[in-house]
Coordinates of C-alpha atoms (C1' of nucleotides) in Angstrom, one line a residue:
Chain A
X5 CA 13.6 62.2 -0.7
X6 CA 14.3 64.7 -3.9
X7 CA 10.9 64.3 -5.2
X8 CA 9.4 65.4 -2.0
X9 CA 11.0 68.7 -1.9
X10 CA 9.8 69.3 -5.4
X11 CA 6.4 68.1 -4.5
X12 CA 6.3 70.3 -1.6
X13 CA 7.4 73.5 -3.3
X14 CA 4.9 72.7 -6.2
X15 CA 2.3 72.4 -3.8
X16 CA 2.7 75.4 -1.8
X17 CA 3.3 77.5 -4.3
X18 CA 3.3 78.3 -8.1
X19 CA 5.9 77.3 -10.2
X20 CA 8.0 80.2 -11.5
X21 CA 11.4 79.4 -13.1
X22 CA 13.9 81.7 -15.0
X23 CA 16.7 81.9 -16.9
X24 CA 19.3 84.3 -16.2
X25 CA 21.8 84.8 -18.9
X26 CA 24.2 87.6 -19.5
X27 CA 24.9 89.0 -22.8
X28 CA 28.6 88.6 -22.9
X29 CA 28.7 86.5 -26.0
X30 CA 26.7 84.3 -28.5
X31 CA 24.2 82.3 -26.8
X32 CA 25.8 78.9 -26.1
X33 CA 24.7 75.5 -26.3
X34 CA 24.7 75.1 -22.6
X35 CA 22.5 78.2 -22.0
X36 CA 20.1 76.5 -24.5
X37 CA 20.2 73.4 -22.6
X38 CA 19.6 75.3 -19.4
X39 CA 16.6 77.4 -21.0
X40 CA 15.3 73.7 -22.1
X41 CA 15.0 72.2 -18.9
X42 CA 13.4 75.4 -17.3
X43 CA 11.0 75.6 -20.1
X44 CA 10.2 71.9 -20.0
X45 CA 9.7 72.0 -16.3
X46 CA 7.3 75.4 -16.2
X47 CA 5.4 73.7 -19.1
X48 CA 5.0 70.6 -17.0
X49 CA 3.7 72.1 -13.9
X50 CA 1.8 74.9 -15.7
X51 CA 4.3 77.4 -14.6
X52 CA 5.9 80.5 -15.9
X53 CA 9.3 80.7 -17.7
X54 CA 10.8 84.2 -17.0
X55 CA 13.5 85.8 -19.2
X56 CA 16.0 87.6 -17.1
X57 CA 18.7 89.7 -18.5
X58 CA 21.7 89.7 -16.1
X59 CA 23.3 92.6 -17.5
X60 CA 24.8 94.8 -14.3
X61 CA 28.1 94.8 -15.7
X62 CA 27.4 97.7 -18.5
X63 CA 31.1 97.2 -19.4
X64 CA 31.0 93.2 -20.7
X65 CA 27.4 93.3 -22.0
X66 CA 26.3 93.9 -25.7
X67 CA 23.0 95.1 -27.1
X68 CA 23.3 92.6 -30.1
X69 CA 24.2 89.5 -27.5
X70 CA 20.5 90.4 -26.0
X71 CA 19.1 90.2 -29.4
X72 CA 20.9 86.8 -29.8
X73 CA 19.5 85.2 -27.0
X74 CA 16.1 85.8 -28.1
X75 CA 16.3 85.0 -31.6
X76 CA 18.0 81.7 -30.6
X77 CA 15.7 80.7 -28.2
X78 CA 12.6 81.5 -30.6
X79 CA 14.7 79.3 -33.4
X80 CA 14.5 76.4 -30.9
X81 CA 10.9 76.8 -30.0
X82 CA 11.3 77.7 -26.4
X83 CA 9.7 81.1 -26.0
X84 CA 9.3 82.8 -22.3
X85 CA 6.5 83.8 -20.6
X86 CA 7.4 86.6 -19.0
X87 CA 10.3 89.1 -19.6
X88 CA 12.6 90.0 -20.7
X89 CA 13.7 91.9 -17.8
X90 CA 16.6 94.0 -17.7
X91 CA 18.7 94.0 -14.4
X92 CA 20.5 97.4 -16.0
X93 CA 16.9 98.7 -15.6
X94 CA 16.2 97.8 -12.4
X95 CA 18.7 99.6 -10.3
X96 CA 16.1 101.1 -7.7
X97 CA 15.0 97.9 -6.6
X98 CA 18.7 97.0 -5.7
X99 CA 19.2 100.1 -4.0
X100 CA 15.8 99.5 -1.8
X101 CA 17.5 95.9 -0.9
X102 CA 20.8 97.5 -0.4
X103 CA 19.7 100.3 2.1
X104 CA 17.6 98.1 3.8
X105 CA 20.8 95.5 4.3
X106 CA 22.8 98.7 5.3
X107 CA 20.5 99.6 7.8
X108 CA 20.0 96.3 9.4
X109 CA 23.7 95.9 9.9
X110 CA 24.4 92.9 7.1
X111 CA 26.8 95.3 5.2
X112 CA 29.8 97.4 5.6
X113 CA 31.4 99.7 3.3
X114 CA 35.0 98.8 2.1
X115 CA 37.8 100.6 0.4
X116 CA 40.4 98.2 -0.5
X117 CA 41.7 97.7 -4.0
X118 CA 42.2 94.5 -5.1
X119 CA 45.9 95.1 -5.1
X120 CA 45.8 95.9 -1.7
X121 CA 43.8 92.8 -0.7
X122 CA 46.1 90.9 -2.7
X123 CA 49.0 92.3 -0.9
X124 CA 47.6 91.3 2.5
X125 CA 46.5 88.1 1.7
X126 CA 49.8 87.0 -0.3
X127 CA 51.2 85.4 2.9
X128 CA 47.9 83.9 3.8
X129 CA 46.9 80.4 3.3
X130 CA 43.6 81.5 2.2
X131 CA 43.2 83.7 -0.3
X132 CA 40.2 85.6 -0.8
X133 CA 39.2 88.9 1.1
X134 CA 40.3 89.2 4.5
X135 CA 37.6 90.9 6.4
X136 CA 40.1 94.0 6.7
X137 CA 37.1 96.7 6.7
X138 CA 34.7 94.6 8.6
X139 CA 35.4 96.6 11.8
X140 CA 36.7 100.1 10.5
X141 CA 33.2 101.7 10.6
X142 CA 33.6 103.6 7.0
X143 CA 30.9 105.1 5.8
X144 CA 28.8 104.1 2.8
X145 CA 29.7 106.6 0.2
X146 CA 30.4 106.6 -3.5
X147 CA 34.1 105.2 -4.0
X148 CA 33.8 102.4 -1.5
X149 CA 32.3 98.7 -2.3
X150 CA 29.8 97.5 0.2
X151 CA 30.3 93.8 1.7
X152 CA 28.3 91.4 3.1
X153 CA 29.0 90.8 6.9
X154 CA 29.1 86.9 6.7
X155 CA 28.6 85.1 10.1
X156 CA 31.6 83.7 11.5
X157 CA 30.3 80.5 12.6
X158 CA 27.7 78.3 11.5
X159 CA 26.8 76.5 8.6
X160 CA 24.9 77.3 5.4
X161 CA 22.7 75.0 3.7
X162 CA 21.8 74.9 0.2
X163 CA 18.9 72.3 -0.6
X164 CA 19.4 70.8 -4.3
X165 CA 17.3 68.7 -5.5
X166 CA 19.7 67.0 -7.8
X167 CA 22.5 66.9 -5.5
X168 CA 20.8 66.7 -2.1
X169 CA 21.8 68.9 0.8
X170 CA 25.0 70.8 0.1
X171 CA 26.6 72.2 3.4
X172 CA 29.1 75.2 3.2
X173 CA 30.8 76.3 6.6
X174 CA 30.4 79.9 6.9
X175 CA 34.0 80.2 7.8
X176 CA 34.7 79.4 4.3
X177 CA 32.9 82.2 2.8
X178 CA 34.4 85.6 2.6
X179 CA 32.7 89.0 2.9
X180 CA 31.6 89.2 -0.6
X181 CA 30.8 92.6 -2.5
X182 CA 27.3 93.3 -3.0
X183 CA 27.8 96.4 -4.6
X184 CA 30.6 97.9 -6.5
X185 CA 32.3 101.1 -5.7
X186 CA 30.4 102.9 -8.5
X187 CA 27.1 101.8 -6.9
X188 CA 26.0 99.2 -9.1
X189 CA 24.9 96.0 -7.7
X190 CA 26.5 92.4 -8.1
X191 CA 24.8 89.4 -9.6
X192 CA 24.2 87.8 -6.1
X193 CA 22.5 90.6 -4.8
X194 CA 20.8 91.2 -7.9
X195 CA 19.7 87.8 -8.5
X196 CA 18.4 87.2 -4.9
X197 CA 16.4 90.7 -5.1
X198 CA 14.9 89.7 -8.5
X199 CA 14.1 86.0 -7.5
X200 CA 12.2 87.7 -4.5
X201 CA 10.3 90.0 -6.3
X202 CA 9.6 87.9 -9.5
X203 CA 8.8 84.9 -6.8
X204 CA 10.9 82.4 -8.5
X205 CA 10.0 79.0 -7.0
X206 CA 12.7 76.9 -8.6
X207 CA 16.3 77.9 -9.5
X208 CA 17.5 75.5 -12.2
X209 CA 20.7 76.5 -13.7
X210 CA 24.2 75.1 -14.6
X211 CA 26.3 73.7 -11.5
X212 CA 28.9 76.4 -11.7
X213 CA 26.7 78.4 -9.3
X214 CA 26.6 76.1 -6.9
X215 CA 29.5 77.6 -5.1
X216 CA 27.8 80.9 -5.1
X217 CA 24.6 79.5 -4.1
X218 CA 25.1 79.9 -0.2
X219 CA 25.8 83.3 -0.4
X220 CA 22.5 83.9 -2.0
X221 CA 20.9 81.9 0.7
X222 CA 22.6 84.2 3.4
X223 CA 21.4 87.5 1.7
X224 CA 17.8 85.7 1.0
X225 CA 17.8 85.4 4.8
X226 CA 18.8 88.7 5.6
X227 CA 16.4 90.3 3.3
X228 CA 13.4 88.1 4.6
X229 CA 11.3 87.9 7.1
X230 CA 10.8 84.4 6.7
X231 CA 7.7 84.9 4.7
X232 CA 9.1 84.0 1.3
X233 CA 10.4 80.5 1.4
X234 CA 13.8 79.9 -0.6
X235 CA 13.5 78.8 -4.2
X236 CA 14.3 75.2 -4.6
X237 CA 17.9 74.9 -6.1
X238 CA 18.7 72.3 -9.2
X239 CA 22.1 72.3 -10.2
X240 CA 22.7 70.8 -13.6
X241 CA 25.8 69.2 -14.7
X242 CA 28.0 71.6 -16.7
X243 CA 28.6 70.9 -20.5
X244 CA 32.2 69.9 -21.2
X245 CA 34.5 69.8 -24.3
X246 CA 36.7 67.0 -25.5
X247 CA 39.1 67.9 -22.5
X248 CA 36.3 67.5 -19.9
X249 CA 36.6 71.3 -19.3
X250 CA 33.4 73.4 -19.0
X251 CA 32.8 74.6 -22.6
X252 CA 33.6 78.2 -23.0
X253 CA 32.8 80.7 -25.7
X254 CA 36.3 81.5 -26.2
X255 CA 37.8 78.2 -26.7
X256 CA 35.0 76.1 -27.9
X257 CA 32.9 76.4 -31.0
X258 CA 29.5 76.2 -29.3
X259 CA 27.3 79.0 -30.3
X260 CA 23.5 78.0 -31.1
X261 CA 23.7 80.4 -34.4
X262 CA 26.6 78.4 -35.8
X263 CA 24.6 75.3 -35.6
X264 CA 21.5 77.3 -37.0
X265 CA 24.0 78.6 -39.7
X266 CA 25.3 75.3 -40.5
X267 CA 21.8 73.8 -41.1
X268 CA 21.0 72.0 -38.4
X269 CA 17.4 71.5 -37.5
X270 CA 16.0 73.0 -34.3
X271 CA 14.1 70.0 -33.4
X272 CA 17.4 67.9 -33.7
X273 CA 19.2 70.3 -31.7
X274 CA 16.6 70.5 -28.8
X275 CA 16.2 66.4 -28.8
X276 CA 20.0 66.2 -28.5
X277 CA 20.2 69.0 -26.3
X278 CA 17.5 67.3 -24.0
X279 CA 19.4 63.9 -23.7
X280 CA 22.7 65.8 -22.2
X281 CA 22.2 65.0 -19.0
X282 CA 18.7 63.7 -18.9
X283 CA 17.2 60.5 -20.1
X284 CA 13.6 59.2 -19.9
X285 CA 14.7 55.8 -18.2
X286 CA 13.7 53.5 -20.8
X287 CA 15.8 53.1 -24.3
X288 CA 13.9 56.0 -26.1
X289 CA 15.7 58.8 -27.5
X290 CA 13.5 60.6 -29.9
X291 CA 11.3 63.4 -28.0
X292 CA 9.5 66.2 -30.0
X293 CA 9.0 69.3 -27.6
X294 CA 5.5 68.2 -26.6
X295 CA 6.7 64.7 -25.6
X296 CA 9.6 66.3 -23.6
X297 CA 7.2 68.4 -21.7
X298 CA 5.2 65.5 -20.8
X299 CA 8.0 63.2 -19.6
X300 CA 11.1 65.8 -18.5
X301 CA 11.5 65.5 -14.6
X302 CA 14.4 67.0 -12.8
X303 CA 14.8 63.5 -10.8
X304 CA 16.0 61.8 -13.7
X305 CA 18.7 64.9 -14.5
X306 CA 22.2 63.3 -14.1
X307 CA 25.0 64.4 -11.9
X308 CA 28.0 64.2 -13.6
X309 CA 29.7 66.6 -16.5
X310 CA 28.5 65.7 -20.1
X311 CA 30.3 65.9 -23.5
X312 CA 28.8 67.9 -25.8
X313 CA 29.2 65.2 -29.0
X314 CA 28.7 66.8 -32.4
X315 CA 28.8 63.5 -34.1
X316 CA 25.8 62.1 -32.3
X317 CA 24.1 65.5 -33.0
X318 CA 25.0 65.1 -36.6
X319 CA 23.0 61.8 -36.6
X320 CA 20.0 63.1 -35.0
X321 CA 20.0 65.8 -37.5
X322 CA 20.2 63.1 -40.1
X323 CA 17.5 61.2 -38.8
X324 CA 15.2 64.3 -38.4
X325 CA 16.2 65.2 -42.1
X326 CA 15.0 61.9 -43.4
X327 CA 11.9 61.7 -41.5
X328 CA 10.8 65.0 -43.5
X329 CA 8.3 64.7 -46.5
X330 CA 10.2 65.7 -49.3
X331 CA 8.5 68.7 -49.9
X332 CA 8.8 69.8 -46.2
X333 CA 12.7 69.0 -47.0
X334 CA 12.6 71.1 -49.8
X335 CA 11.1 73.8 -47.9
X336 CA 13.3 73.6 -45.0
X337 CA 16.1 74.0 -47.4
X338 CA 14.9 77.2 -49.1
X339 CA 14.1 78.8 -45.2
X340 CA 17.6 77.6 -44.4
X341 CA 19.3 79.0 -47.7
X342 CA 17.5 82.8 -47.1
X343 CA 17.4 82.9 -43.6
X344 CA 20.1 81.1 -41.4
X345 CA 22.8 80.5 -44.0
X346 CA 25.9 82.7 -43.3
X347 CA 26.6 83.3 -46.9
X348 CA 24.8 83.3 -50.1
X349 CA 24.1 79.5 -51.2
X350 CA 25.0 78.7 -54.6
X351 CA 22.0 75.9 -54.7
X352 CA 18.9 77.1 -56.1
X353 CA 16.8 75.0 -53.9
X354 CA 13.4 76.3 -55.3
X355 CA 14.1 75.2 -58.7
X356 CA 12.5 71.9 -60.8
X357 CA 16.0 70.5 -60.8
X358 CA 16.4 70.3 -57.5
X359 CA 13.1 68.8 -56.8
X360 CA 14.2 66.1 -58.9
X361 CA 17.3 65.5 -57.0
X362 CA 15.5 66.3 -53.6
X363 CA 14.8 62.6 -52.2
X364 CA 18.4 61.4 -52.9
X365 CA 19.6 64.6 -51.2
X366 CA 17.6 64.1 -48.3
X367 CA 18.6 60.5 -47.8
X368 CA 22.4 61.7 -47.9
X369 CA 22.8 65.0 -46.1
X370 CA 23.3 65.4 -42.4
X371 CA 22.7 68.9 -42.5
X372 CA 21.3 71.5 -44.5
X373 CA 24.3 72.9 -45.7
X374 CA 25.8 69.4 -46.9
X375 CA 22.5 69.2 -48.9
X376 CA 23.7 72.9 -50.6
X377 CA 27.3 70.7 -51.0
X378 CA 25.6 67.6 -52.7
X379 CA 24.1 69.9 -55.5
X380 CA 26.8 72.3 -55.7
X381 CA 28.2 70.7 -59.3
X382 CA 24.5 71.7 -60.5
X383 CA 24.4 75.1 -59.7
X384 CA 28.1 76.6 -59.3
X385 CA 28.8 79.1 -61.8
X386 CA 32.6 78.1 -61.9
X387 CA 32.6 74.4 -62.1
X388 CA 36.0 72.6 -61.7
X389 CA 37.1 69.2 -60.8
X390 CA 38.4 68.6 -57.4
X391 CA 42.3 68.0 -57.8
X392 CA 42.6 65.1 -55.4
X393 CA 39.3 63.5 -57.1
X394 CA 41.0 64.0 -60.8
X395 CA 44.3 62.3 -59.9
X396 CA 42.3 59.5 -58.1
X397 CA 39.7 58.1 -60.6
X398 CA 41.0 59.8 -64.1
X399 CA 44.9 60.3 -63.7
X400 CA 45.7 57.1 -62.3
X401 CA 43.0 55.0 -64.0
X402 CA 44.7 53.7 -67.5
X403 CA 41.1 53.0 -68.9
X404 CA 39.9 56.8 -67.9
X405 CA 40.8 58.4 -71.1
X406 CA 38.9 55.9 -73.5
X407 CA 36.0 55.3 -71.1
X408 CA 35.4 59.3 -70.9
X409 CA 35.9 59.5 -75.0
X410 CA 33.5 56.6 -75.5
X411 CA 30.9 58.0 -73.1
X412 CA 31.2 61.3 -74.5
X413 CA 30.0 59.6 -78.1
X414 CA 27.4 57.6 -76.4
X415 CA 25.6 60.5 -74.6
X416 CA 25.5 62.7 -77.8
X417 CA 23.0 60.8 -79.6
X418 CA 21.0 58.8 -76.4
X419 CA 18.1 60.4 -74.7
X420 CA 18.8 62.0 -71.6
X421 CA 16.9 60.2 -69.1
X422 CA 18.3 58.4 -65.9
X423 CA 17.2 54.7 -67.1
X424 CA 18.6 55.1 -70.5
X425 CA 21.7 56.8 -69.6
X426 CA 22.2 53.7 -66.9
X427 CA 21.6 51.4 -69.8
X428 CA 24.3 53.3 -72.1
X429 CA 27.0 53.2 -69.6
X430 CA 26.3 49.6 -68.4
X431 CA 26.5 48.5 -72.1
X432 CA 29.9 50.7 -71.9
X433 CA 30.9 48.5 -69.1
X434 CA 29.9 45.2 -70.3
X435 CA 31.8 45.7 -73.6
X436 CA 34.9 46.2 -71.4
X437 CA 34.3 43.4 -68.8
X438 CA 34.0 46.1 -66.1
X439 CA 31.8 46.6 -63.4
X440 CA 29.4 49.5 -63.7
X441 CA 30.9 51.1 -60.4
X442 CA 34.4 50.8 -62.0
X443 CA 33.4 52.8 -64.9
X444 CA 31.4 55.3 -63.6
X445 CA 34.1 56.8 -61.4
X446 CA 35.7 58.8 -64.2
X447 CA 32.5 59.7 -65.3
X448 CA 31.3 60.8 -62.3
X449 CA 34.5 62.8 -61.1
X450 CA 34.6 64.4 -64.9
X451 CA 30.9 65.3 -64.8
X452 CA 29.9 65.9 -61.2
X453 CA 33.6 67.0 -59.8
X454 CA 33.9 64.5 -57.4
X455 CA 34.3 60.6 -56.7
X456 CA 31.6 60.7 -54.3
X457 CA 28.2 62.0 -54.4
X458 CA 24.5 61.9 -55.4
X459 CA 23.8 59.0 -57.6
X460 CA 24.9 59.7 -61.3
X461 CA 22.4 58.9 -63.8
X462 CA 19.8 61.3 -62.1
X463 CA 22.6 63.8 -61.7
X464 CA 23.5 63.8 -65.3
X465 CA 20.0 63.8 -66.5
X466 CA 19.4 66.9 -64.6
X467 CA 22.8 68.4 -65.6
X468 CA 21.6 67.9 -69.0
X469 CA 23.1 66.9 -72.2
X470 CA 25.2 70.2 -73.1
X471 CA 26.9 70.5 -69.7
X472 CA 27.6 67.0 -69.5
X473 CA 29.4 67.1 -72.8
X474 CA 31.3 70.2 -72.1
X475 CA 32.5 68.7 -68.9
X476 CA 33.6 65.4 -70.2
X477 CA 35.5 67.4 -72.8
X478 CA 37.1 69.3 -70.4
X479 CA 38.4 66.4 -68.5
X480 CA 39.5 64.8 -71.6
X481 CA 41.7 67.9 -72.4
X482 CA 43.0 68.2 -68.8
X483 CA 44.1 64.7 -68.9
X484 CA 46.1 65.2 -72.1
X485 CA 47.5 68.2 -71.0
X486 CA 48.5 66.5 -67.4
X487 CA 50.0 63.5 -69.3
X488 CA 50.9 64.1 -73.0
X489 CA 52.8 61.3 -72.8
X490 CA 50.0 58.8 -72.2
X491 CA 48.0 58.3 -75.1
X492 CA 46.0 55.1 -75.8
X493 CA 48.1 52.9 -77.9
Chain B
rG23 C1' 46.3 76.1 -1.7
rG24 C1' 40.6 76.3 0.3
rC25 C1' 35.8 75.0 -0.3
rC26 C1' 32.4 72.3 -3.2
rC27 C1' 30.7 68.7 -7.0
rC28 C1' 31.5 64.4 -9.6
rA29 C1' 33.2 58.9 -11.1
rU30 C1' 29.3 52.5 -15.9
rC31 C1' 31.7 51.0 -23.0
rG32 C1' 36.0 56.7 -26.8
rU33 C1' 31.1 59.7 -26.1
rC34 C1' 25.6 60.0 -24.3
rU35 C1' 23.4 56.9 -20.9
rA36 C1' 20.0 52.4 -18.6
rG37 C1' 20.8 50.5 -13.7
rA38 C1' 17.1 53.1 -7.2
rG39 C1' 21.2 45.8 -3.2
rG40 C1' 19.5 39.9 -6.0
rC41 C1' 16.0 40.7 -12.9
rC42 C1' 24.0 42.3 -14.6
rU43 C1' 27.4 36.3 -17.8
rA44 C1' 25.9 45.1 -17.2
rG45 C1' 21.2 47.0 -21.6
rG46 C1' 20.6 50.8 -25.7
rA47 C1' 22.4 55.1 -28.6
rC48 C1' 26.6 57.8 -31.2
rA49 C1' 31.2 56.7 -33.4
rC50 C1' 34.4 52.4 -34.7
rC51 C1' 35.2 47.4 -37.2
rA52 C1' 33.2 43.1 -40.3
rC53 C1' 29.4 41.1 -43.9
rC54 C1' 25.1 42.1 -46.4
rC55 C1' 22.4 45.3 -49.9
rU56 C1' 24.2 48.6 -53.8
rC57 C1' 26.1 52.8 -59.8
rU58 C1' 29.9 56.1 -56.1
rC59 C1' 28.4 58.2 -51.4
rA60 C1' 24.9 57.6 -47.9
rA61 C1' 20.5 55.2 -45.6
rG62 C1' 19.2 50.4 -44.2
rG63 C1' 20.1 45.0 -42.3
rU64 C1' 23.2 41.4 -39.6
rG65 C1' 27.3 40.4 -36.4
rG66 C1' 31.6 42.2 -33.4
rA67 C1' 35.0 44.9 -30.4
rG68 C1' 34.2 47.8 -26.4
rA69 C1' 33.0 50.1 -19.2
rC70 C1' 31.3 49.3 -13.5
rA71 C1' 38.6 54.1 -11.5
rC72 C1' 41.0 51.7 -6.9
rG73 C1' 41.0 50.1 -1.8
rG74 C1' 38.7 49.0 2.3
rG75 C1' 34.0 47.7 4.8
rU76 C1' 28.1 46.6 5.4
rU77 C1' 25.4 42.5 3.6
rC78 C1' 23.6 35.7 2.2
rG79 C1' 24.8 38.8 -1.8
rA80 C1' 26.9 45.5 -4.3
rA81 C1' 27.9 48.8 -10.5
rU82 C1' 24.1 49.7 -6.9
rC83 C1' 24.9 51.8 0.6
rC84 C1' 29.0 53.7 3.7
rC85 C1' 34.4 55.2 4.1
rG86 C1' 39.0 56.3 2.2
rU87 C1' 42.7 56.8 -2.2
rU88 C1' 43.1 58.4 -7.0
rG89 C1' 41.6 60.8 -10.9
rG90 C1' 38.3 64.6 -13.2
rG91 C1' 35.4 69.2 -13.0
rG92 C1' 33.6 74.0 -10.9
rC93 C1' 34.2 78.2 -7.7
rU94 C1' 37.7 81.0 -5.3
rG95 C1' 36.7 89.0 -9.4
rC96 C1' 34.1 95.6 -7.1
rC97 C1' 32.6 88.9 -13.9
rA98 C1' 28.0 86.0 -14.7

RNA sequence: GGCCCCAUCGUCUAGAGGCCUAGGACACCACCCUCUCAAGGUGGAGACACGGGUUCGAAUCCCGUUGGGGCUGCCA
């Protein structure tokens, strides 16, 4: 049944979809997913994807947020075909609609303040506007809001391809405001006017909009003479946090920009987002944008809220990172460092030294910023061994001192190439009847600063003899300072 | 409170009445590989919220309960 509705609409008019974000904060992942689904749907059906900025509330909007939406979408690779339209610049369109509705008797003026309404309805069982001004016959003038005269009886039906037929008794819908007392339209009105003028065929948006949809339907019908069919609605499940509440810009860290700065790949983000609320039906999980377009279908969209799982995103990002050629990986690192990273990155990704280690880094980093962390030992001007690592791998190891002293000795003369360094240290380990892994812990910590990281010998090779010896010396000295009593006997 | 939506492993999901002793992925645990860490390999633990129907047969359909969520603004 659901697919018939889609088919019908597609058959009778061109597919035109839109996203209508309001610039009240960073573009968040929920908005990105909505944009992605709309974009896929438009592409799939040779339709048009419209971007419309819902900035009717001047007090809450900021220009930088508008730019943020555009750059986030560009980064993700989902570009709009039309727009961006700005509602703040379309005032006359709303005015025309308002006049028409007024003269046809669909509206009435209201001079109640919020406080007055609250006062009156306090005792009532049902909060919401009490239609106080509905029959007062107030003139339409500045300082008075305009409310829609919702029919007392009957049912307003929302046809939703994902949810089916959702019915709202008109008696449960209060006389909502369509224009503020300062004359500005409210989003329901503006949205309906725009959807009509822009010939939107499908409204694909988050489920939180479902309760206001009957108001839009009522307005649509009041404005139309029947020639313009309602768009097909599709309300997507909301994205929730670990407490299963709708993710919010205030509570949760969800800005697309954040993920970009952290070194996530847009293709990984897009892929992960696609799977939050949609699945192809078989087991496949990896999709390029092109494959998504070919496969995405509203009938496969889920009904229940989805948790944005950063762990899984991290996994996806690692997979995409490892799938890159080493050359591409290096290039992405460079681009991230210059364009996306929030602060100056200490790693010189363009250097030959990084190129030498890049394959090893690529295998281990789940994000580009992790890649930077992995080679920090090589590029940081102020190298220091992590305290915790120092205690664990050096202070607590009774053999650490002699290992460091001996390795210092050996590395003074041997050629500084990974295989030879390995042979040298393997020899050292054998002499002591220790496993290689066991002796490398203090060495790694002294030279690279941490107990875990990139493979040791390649790292030392790139670090170079001078700096390696310097760091070994520093560790030996630090050890004697911290535990002066424990000398080798 | 009212209206509306939702309900399969911890998480994302497959499942459109028999193919389900419920499949996959992330995370988790064990082992293997191994110079640490990753990656990779093998194995493991882990779910149909509950109660009634309908049916020869229900995770799948219906009703109710419970639970969660959204909306309830002269925000979007």
